Amino acid sequence: MRKPLEGILILEFCQFLAGPSAGLKLADLGARVIKIERPVKGDACRQLAIKNLFIDGDSLLFHTINRNKDSYAADLKNPEDLAILRKLIAKADVLTHNFRPGVMEKIGLDYLSVQSINPKIVYAAVTGYGTEGPWAAKPGQDLLVQSVSGLTQLSGSSEEGPVPFGLSVTDIMCGNHLTQGILAALIKRAKTKKSVLVEVSLLESALDVQFEVLTTYLNDGKQLPQRSKVKGSAHAYLSAPYGIYKTKDGYLALAMGNLSKISQLIGCDISELYTDASASFDNRDEILKVLGETFISQSNQYWLALLEPSDIWCAAVLNYREAVELEVFKSQQITQKLNLEDGHTITTTRGPIRIDGHKLYSAKAAPEIGADNNKINKEFDLI
């Protein structure tokens, strides 16, 4: 299968997660992504590990984000290396970077300078808080952005302090937004034959992922979200029965549903609390508590067998060990093997998009620092 971005050349001047995750998605779609790295040390993410897991000297995290790419080592402070990179930029379709504002200007690779090298370049920049304003120079880091954007005030119960996501959600969303911007820019360039500037920030991505609840806040007298006092309530703005309930042998998730129907099915009397439609939110905590007292009396399978045939939206709450054994997980074929130089393999996920019925797989592992210098120098006649 010919992938949709085959023939597109992307130069990635990015580290850590947001920018490189966009490069990963574009590479899965067929683009050739050349990662521009410092000699010797490379992308700082090579030494940033989750659970202290390393493979062949690089973190498993780096391998996860940077599969299916080439690596070109160059010292951005070295005039000779910069001259070579300018030759490569002249032949590229896209340049991405996540340096703080002012860095690319200092080395002569800002948008205007790159435009003069390549008038058709798509120039895509990631920042923490934008390129202008009082926070422009601040480093963008996922936990910090989650915290200042209000995101940590949405999870957990009201009895707890702020709760951050258990993953780098602002980095990941920013990478998605960068990908969207680049794809849109490539379409615009195809029409205008001119360069396009794409800019995203972690803060804007963190706010965008909250667009539902932020819109509610801005149009509801600016009343703050009220987290439930009952543990397991999964949304500060949604009414009962939405949440997670402890059962006899695990946990059960209930989404939106007809409270009267649900209470009748499970044999739980909520008539004093659920007097009209508005009571599902006004008396949310009390209803959640009463439902919880019923759900704990039987097993997950008991409740699923009772609720699912009646078209009640529910599911068992699973951990990774249980989830990956589901037939639906296996049928999606979401995992793939990456082939390392030493013959070992890494198991990771594939791209989630299908093109013309084909899933997006690639067995190419993350590159070693500068592994492709010689090949790229010859291919593009750089030296």
PDB file of C-alpha atoms in Angstrom, residues 14-16 37-38 41-49 59 62:
ATOM      1  CA  CYS A  14      12.525  18.398  18.498  1.00  0.00           C
ATOM      2  CA  GLN A  15      13.122  16.715  21.843  1.00  0.00           C
ATOM      3  CA  PHE A  16      11.010  14.952  24.460  1.00  0.00           C
ATOM      4  CA  GLU A  37      20.163  15.603  17.036  1.00  0.00           C
ATOM      5  CA  ARG A  38      23.181  16.795  18.955  1.00  0.00           C
ATOM      6  CA  LYS A  41      24.075  13.121  23.562  1.00  0.00           C
ATOM      7  CA  GLY A  42      21.281  13.422  21.013  1.00  0.00           C
ATOM      8  CA  ASP A  43      17.668  14.060  22.015  1.00  0.00           C
ATOM      9  CA  ALA A  44      17.470  14.544  25.794  1.00  0.00           C
ATOM     10  CA  CYS A  45      14.596  12.039  25.781  1.00  0.00           C
ATOM     11  CA  ARG A  46      17.159   9.276  25.164  1.00  0.00           C
ATOM     12  CA  GLN A  47      17.956   9.511  28.876  1.00  0.00           C
ATOM     13  CA  LEU A  48      14.421  10.294  30.105  1.00  0.00           C
ATOM     14  CA  ALA A  49      13.013   6.977  31.250  1.00  0.00           C
ATOM     15  CA  SER A  59      15.232   4.854  27.229  1.00  0.00           C
ATOM     16  CA  PHE A  62      12.647   7.298  23.404  1.00  0.00           C
TER      17      PHE A  62
END
